XYZ file of C-alpha atoms in Angstrom:
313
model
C 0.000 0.000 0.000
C 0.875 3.424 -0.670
C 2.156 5.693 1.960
C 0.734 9.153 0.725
C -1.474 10.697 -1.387
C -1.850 13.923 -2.662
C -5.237 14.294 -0.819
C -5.562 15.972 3.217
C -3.871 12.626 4.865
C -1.653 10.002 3.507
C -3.085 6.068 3.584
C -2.410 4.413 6.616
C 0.576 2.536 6.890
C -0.078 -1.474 7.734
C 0.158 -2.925 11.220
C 3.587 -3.607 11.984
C 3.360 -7.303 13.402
C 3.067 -8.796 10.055
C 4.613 -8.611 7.050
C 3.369 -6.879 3.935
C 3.920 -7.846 0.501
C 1.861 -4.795 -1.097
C -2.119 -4.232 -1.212
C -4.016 -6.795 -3.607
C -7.422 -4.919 -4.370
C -9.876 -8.246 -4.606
C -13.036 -6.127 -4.008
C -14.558 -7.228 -6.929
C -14.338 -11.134 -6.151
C -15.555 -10.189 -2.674
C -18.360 -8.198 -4.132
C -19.080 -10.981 -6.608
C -19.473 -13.766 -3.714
C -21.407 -11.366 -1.805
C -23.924 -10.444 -4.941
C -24.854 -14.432 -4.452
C -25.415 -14.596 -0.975
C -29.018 -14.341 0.296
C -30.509 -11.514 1.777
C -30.992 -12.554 5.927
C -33.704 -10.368 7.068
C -33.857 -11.778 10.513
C -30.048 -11.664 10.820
C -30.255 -7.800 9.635
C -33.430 -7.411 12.292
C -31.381 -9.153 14.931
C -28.238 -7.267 14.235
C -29.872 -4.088 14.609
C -31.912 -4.687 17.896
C -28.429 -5.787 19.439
C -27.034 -2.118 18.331
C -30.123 -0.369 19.950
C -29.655 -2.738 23.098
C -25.676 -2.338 23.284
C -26.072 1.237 23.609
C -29.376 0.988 26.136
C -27.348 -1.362 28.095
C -23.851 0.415 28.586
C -22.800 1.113 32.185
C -20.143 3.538 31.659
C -22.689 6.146 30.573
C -25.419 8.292 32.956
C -29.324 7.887 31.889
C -29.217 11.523 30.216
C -26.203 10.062 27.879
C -27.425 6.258 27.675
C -30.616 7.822 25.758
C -28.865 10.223 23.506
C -26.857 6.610 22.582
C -29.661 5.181 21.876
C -31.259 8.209 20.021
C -27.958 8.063 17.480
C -27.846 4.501 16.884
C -31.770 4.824 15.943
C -31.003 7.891 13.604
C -27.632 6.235 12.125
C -29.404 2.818 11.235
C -32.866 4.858 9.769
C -35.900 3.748 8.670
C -35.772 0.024 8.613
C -35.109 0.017 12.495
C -38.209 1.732 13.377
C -40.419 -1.461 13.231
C -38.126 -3.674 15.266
C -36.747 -1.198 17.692
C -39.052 -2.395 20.624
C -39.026 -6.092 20.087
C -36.842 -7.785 22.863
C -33.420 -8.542 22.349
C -31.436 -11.081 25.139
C -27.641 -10.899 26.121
C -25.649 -8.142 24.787
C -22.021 -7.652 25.742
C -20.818 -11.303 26.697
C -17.519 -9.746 27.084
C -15.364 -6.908 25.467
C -13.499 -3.484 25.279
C -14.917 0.205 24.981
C -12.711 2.510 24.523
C -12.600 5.572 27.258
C -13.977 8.581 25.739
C -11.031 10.604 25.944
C -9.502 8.040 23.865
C -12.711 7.412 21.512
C -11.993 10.989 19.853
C -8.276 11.098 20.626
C -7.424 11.832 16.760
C -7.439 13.769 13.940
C -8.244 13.499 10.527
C -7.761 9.483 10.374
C -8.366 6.796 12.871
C -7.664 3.110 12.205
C -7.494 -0.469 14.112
C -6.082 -4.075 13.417
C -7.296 -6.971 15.306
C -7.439 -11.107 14.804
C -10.624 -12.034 15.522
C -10.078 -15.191 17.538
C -12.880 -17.218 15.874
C -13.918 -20.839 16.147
C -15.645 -22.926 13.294
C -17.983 -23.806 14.938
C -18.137 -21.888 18.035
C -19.046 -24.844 20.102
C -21.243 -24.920 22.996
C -24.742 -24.116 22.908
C -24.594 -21.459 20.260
C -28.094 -21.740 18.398
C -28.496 -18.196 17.153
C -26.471 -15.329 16.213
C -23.427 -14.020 17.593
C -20.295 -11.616 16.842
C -17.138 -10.835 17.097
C -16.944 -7.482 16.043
C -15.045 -3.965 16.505
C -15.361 -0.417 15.521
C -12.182 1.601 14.810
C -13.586 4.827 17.006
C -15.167 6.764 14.140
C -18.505 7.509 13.859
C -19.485 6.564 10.735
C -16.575 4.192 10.239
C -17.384 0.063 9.304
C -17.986 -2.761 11.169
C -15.743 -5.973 9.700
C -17.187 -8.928 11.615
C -17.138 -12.641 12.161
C -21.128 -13.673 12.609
C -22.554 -17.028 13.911
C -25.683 -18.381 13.362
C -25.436 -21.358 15.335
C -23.006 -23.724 14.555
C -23.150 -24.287 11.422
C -23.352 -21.000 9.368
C -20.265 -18.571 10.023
C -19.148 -15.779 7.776
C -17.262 -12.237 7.637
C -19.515 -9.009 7.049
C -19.240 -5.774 6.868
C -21.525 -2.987 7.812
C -21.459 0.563 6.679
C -22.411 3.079 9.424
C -21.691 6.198 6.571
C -24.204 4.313 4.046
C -28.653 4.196 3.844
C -27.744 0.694 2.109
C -25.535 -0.316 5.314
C -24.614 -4.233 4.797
C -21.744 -4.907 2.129
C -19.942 -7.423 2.318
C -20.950 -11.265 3.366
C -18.668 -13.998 2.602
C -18.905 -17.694 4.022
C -15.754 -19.416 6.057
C -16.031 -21.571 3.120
C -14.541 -18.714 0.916
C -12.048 -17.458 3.337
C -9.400 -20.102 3.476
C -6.445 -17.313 2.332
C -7.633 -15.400 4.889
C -7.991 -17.799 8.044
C -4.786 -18.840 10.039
C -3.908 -19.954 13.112
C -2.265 -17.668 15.732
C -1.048 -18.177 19.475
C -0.858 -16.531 22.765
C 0.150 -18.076 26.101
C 1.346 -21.059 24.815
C -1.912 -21.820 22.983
C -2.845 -21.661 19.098
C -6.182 -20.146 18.373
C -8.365 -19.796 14.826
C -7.582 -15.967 13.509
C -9.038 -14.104 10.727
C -7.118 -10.664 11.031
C -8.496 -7.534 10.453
C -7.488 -4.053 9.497
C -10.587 -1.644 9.337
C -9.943 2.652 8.937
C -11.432 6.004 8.283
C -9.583 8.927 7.296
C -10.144 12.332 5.701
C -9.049 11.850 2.338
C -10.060 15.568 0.749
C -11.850 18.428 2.123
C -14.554 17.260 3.472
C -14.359 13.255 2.322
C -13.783 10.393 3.961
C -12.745 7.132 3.135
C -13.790 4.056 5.274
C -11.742 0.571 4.356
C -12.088 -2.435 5.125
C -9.132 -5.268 4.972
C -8.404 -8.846 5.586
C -4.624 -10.690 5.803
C -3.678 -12.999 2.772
C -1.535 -15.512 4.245
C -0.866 -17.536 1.277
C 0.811 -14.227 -0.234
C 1.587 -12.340 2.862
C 0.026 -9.404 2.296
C -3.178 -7.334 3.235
C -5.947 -7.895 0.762
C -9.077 -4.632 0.331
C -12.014 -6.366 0.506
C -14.296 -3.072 1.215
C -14.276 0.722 0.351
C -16.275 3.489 0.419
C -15.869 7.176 -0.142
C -18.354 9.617 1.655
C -19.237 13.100 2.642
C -18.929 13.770 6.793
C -17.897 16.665 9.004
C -15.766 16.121 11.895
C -18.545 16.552 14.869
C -20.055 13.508 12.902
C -17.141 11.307 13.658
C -16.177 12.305 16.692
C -19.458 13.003 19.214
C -21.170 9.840 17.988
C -21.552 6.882 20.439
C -21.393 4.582 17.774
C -17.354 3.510 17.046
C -17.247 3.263 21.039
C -16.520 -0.572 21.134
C -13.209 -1.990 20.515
C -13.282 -6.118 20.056
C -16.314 -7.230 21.953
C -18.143 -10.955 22.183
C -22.110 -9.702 21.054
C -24.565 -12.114 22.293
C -28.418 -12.858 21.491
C -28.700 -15.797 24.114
C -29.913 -15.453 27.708
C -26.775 -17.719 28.410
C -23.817 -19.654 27.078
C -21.911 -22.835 28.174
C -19.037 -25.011 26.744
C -18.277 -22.348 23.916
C -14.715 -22.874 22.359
C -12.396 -20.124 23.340
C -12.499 -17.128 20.887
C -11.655 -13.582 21.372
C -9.177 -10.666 20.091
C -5.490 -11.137 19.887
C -3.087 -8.085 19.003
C -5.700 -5.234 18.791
C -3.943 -2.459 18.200
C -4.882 1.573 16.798
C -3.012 3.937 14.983
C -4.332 7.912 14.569
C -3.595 10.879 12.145
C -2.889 14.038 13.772
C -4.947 17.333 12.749
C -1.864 17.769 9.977
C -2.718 14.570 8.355
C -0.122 12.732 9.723
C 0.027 9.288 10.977
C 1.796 8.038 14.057
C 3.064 4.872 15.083
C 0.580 1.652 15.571
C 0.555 1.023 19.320
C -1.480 -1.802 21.253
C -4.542 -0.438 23.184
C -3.348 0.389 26.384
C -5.343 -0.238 29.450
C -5.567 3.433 30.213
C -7.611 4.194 26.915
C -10.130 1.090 27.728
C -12.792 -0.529 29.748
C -14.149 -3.885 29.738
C -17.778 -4.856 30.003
C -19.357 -8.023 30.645
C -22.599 -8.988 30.936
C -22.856 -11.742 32.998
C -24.254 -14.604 30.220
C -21.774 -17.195 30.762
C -18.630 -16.082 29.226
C -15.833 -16.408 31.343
C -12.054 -14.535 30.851
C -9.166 -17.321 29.813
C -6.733 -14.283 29.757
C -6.758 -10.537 29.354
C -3.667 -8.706 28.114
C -4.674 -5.339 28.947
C -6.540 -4.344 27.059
C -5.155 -5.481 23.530
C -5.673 -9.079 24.136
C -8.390 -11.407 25.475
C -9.785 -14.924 25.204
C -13.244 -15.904 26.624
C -14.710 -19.576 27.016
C -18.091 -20.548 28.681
C-alpha cells in the first residue's frame, strides 16, 4: 500500500506485526461472492436490535447520555429500524473493550485499528443463534468488519457501513475465506484468527474514506475487501456513540456454556494528527479502555490489557 497521497492525509501505513507484501485490491471477487449470498432479514433485524440494546445497556454512561446513545444509533441505522426497535433482544455484551472517551476521539483526521478475531468454526457450545465478534475503529461513521454465527453451522465475515442508507456490504462464508484464516497463538496456545485491518480517514476536504481489509496468508500481504468514499464533518465522527466498542463478544442468548475459546489477539490503533499525519501503531493500552461483561456465561481465559483477550463458557 501506498504511503501518501496527494489528498488531506496520507493512507495508513499497515500494522507492523506482520509482514506486507503490497495491497491486492480483490473487491470485486468479494463483491461478486457477496452479490450471491441471500438476503438474511432476521439476521439484519437481529443485528440491529443488538445495536439499539448495546447502547441501552452500557454502564459507563449516565441515563441523560445512555438515551442520547440510543437516540444516534436509531437515527444512524434509519428507517428500517423503526419497526423492530421495541421487540426484545437477550444478552448483549458477553464480554469486550470500549474505549474511554477521551480516547474514543483522541485523533485527527484518520483513525484506524487491526485486530485477529479469535474465531472458532464452529463456536461450540450451545450457540443456536447469532453471535459476533466485532469492533469499531472509534469513528462515527466508520465500518464494522465482523465474524457472525448463526449457530453452529453458518459462520461468515460481514461488513456494515455506518456512513451508508444501504448499510450491509460485504458477506462472505468461512467456506470462501481459506487465504484469509490462520492460526495464531498466545500463552502457549494456538487459536483460529481471521485478522483484520478496518480505517477512516479524511481523504479531501470534506471526504472520507472508510476501508475495510483482511490478511492474505498464502501471499503475505493485506488484501481490500471493502471501500467506500463519503461526505462527513468532523462533529459527525467524533461526538457519535457509535465507534465506542473496541473487540467485543455480542450475544443474542440469555446464556452460554461449553463455547470454544475465541476472542481478540493483538488489537492495536493507529491515529492521524490534525496535519494529516500518521503516528506509530501502538497496542490499546489499558488506560484508553474498559471492559464490560454482561454476565451470560462467558468467562475470561486471559486478558492482556486491554489489547488481548480470550473468553470460554
Amino acid at each position: 500500500m501506498s504511503t501518501s497521497t496527494s489528498n488531506d492525509t496520507a493512507v495508513p501505513q499497515p500494522p507492523s506485526n506482520r509482514l506486507h507484501a503490497g495491497l491486492d485490491d480483490v473487491r470485486g471477487e468479494f463483491d461478486a461472492i457477496t452479490a450471491k449470498m441471500p438476503v438474511d432479514d432476521a439476521f439484519r433485524n437481529a443485528f440491529m436490535k443488538g445495536k439499539i440494546r448495546l447502547a441501552h445497556t452500557h454502564p459507563a454512561v449516565d441515563l441523560a447520555a445512555r438515551d442520547n446513545a440510543v437516540q444516534q444509533i436509531i437515527g444512524a441505522l434509519g428507517p428500517e429500524v423503526h419497526d423492530i426497535r421495541d421487540q426484545p433482544v437477550p444478552g448483549g455484551v458477553g464480554y469486550g473493550i470500549f474505549y474511554s472517551p477521551a480516547y474514543k476521539t483522541n485523533w485527527g483526521t484518520g483513525t484506524s485499528m487491526a485486530f485477529d478475531a479469535v474465531c472458532p468454526n464452529p463456536p461450540g457450545g450451545n450457540v443456536n443463534t447469532y453471535l459476533y465478534l466485532t469492533a469499531t475503529n472509534r469513528a462515527g461513521l466508520g465500518v464494522e468488519a465482523f465474524v457472525s454465527y448463526n449457530g453452529q453451522n453458518d459462520t461468515h465475515f460481514r461488513v456494515f457501513d455506518w456512513s451508508r442508507n444501504d448499510h450491509w456490504q460485504t458477506d462472505i462464508p468461512f467456506s470462501q475465506l481459506g487465504n484469509y484464516l490462520s492460526t495464531g497463538s498466545a500463552h502457549g496456545h494456538p487459536y483460529p484468527i481471521l485478522p483484520i485491518w478496518n480505517s477512516t480517514w479524511r481523504i479531501s476536504g470534506s471526504t472520507y474514506r472508510n476501508q475495510a481489509l483482511l490478511y492474505n496468508h498464502v501471499r503475505g500481504g493485506w488484501d481490500l475487501i471493502y471501500q467506500h468514499d463519503y461526505t462527513a464533518t468532523d462533529a459527525q465522527q467524533k461526538n457519535a456513540w457509535i465507534g465506542s466498542w473496541a473487540p467485543i463478544v455480542e450475544t443474542f442468548q440469555p446464556s452460554y456454556n461449553h463455547t470454544h475459546p475465541m476472542g481478540a489477539l493483538a488489537t492495536q490503533l493507529i491515529s492521524a494528527n490534525g496535519n494529516g499525519q500518521w503516528g506509530n501503531w501502538a497496542m490499546l493500552a489499558q488506560s484508553n479502555a474498559t471492559i464490560r461483561t454482561d454476565n451470560v456465561g462467558f468467562h475470561r481465559e486471559f486478558l492482556d490489557p486491554d489489547y488481548a483477550f480470550i473468553v470460554v463458557s
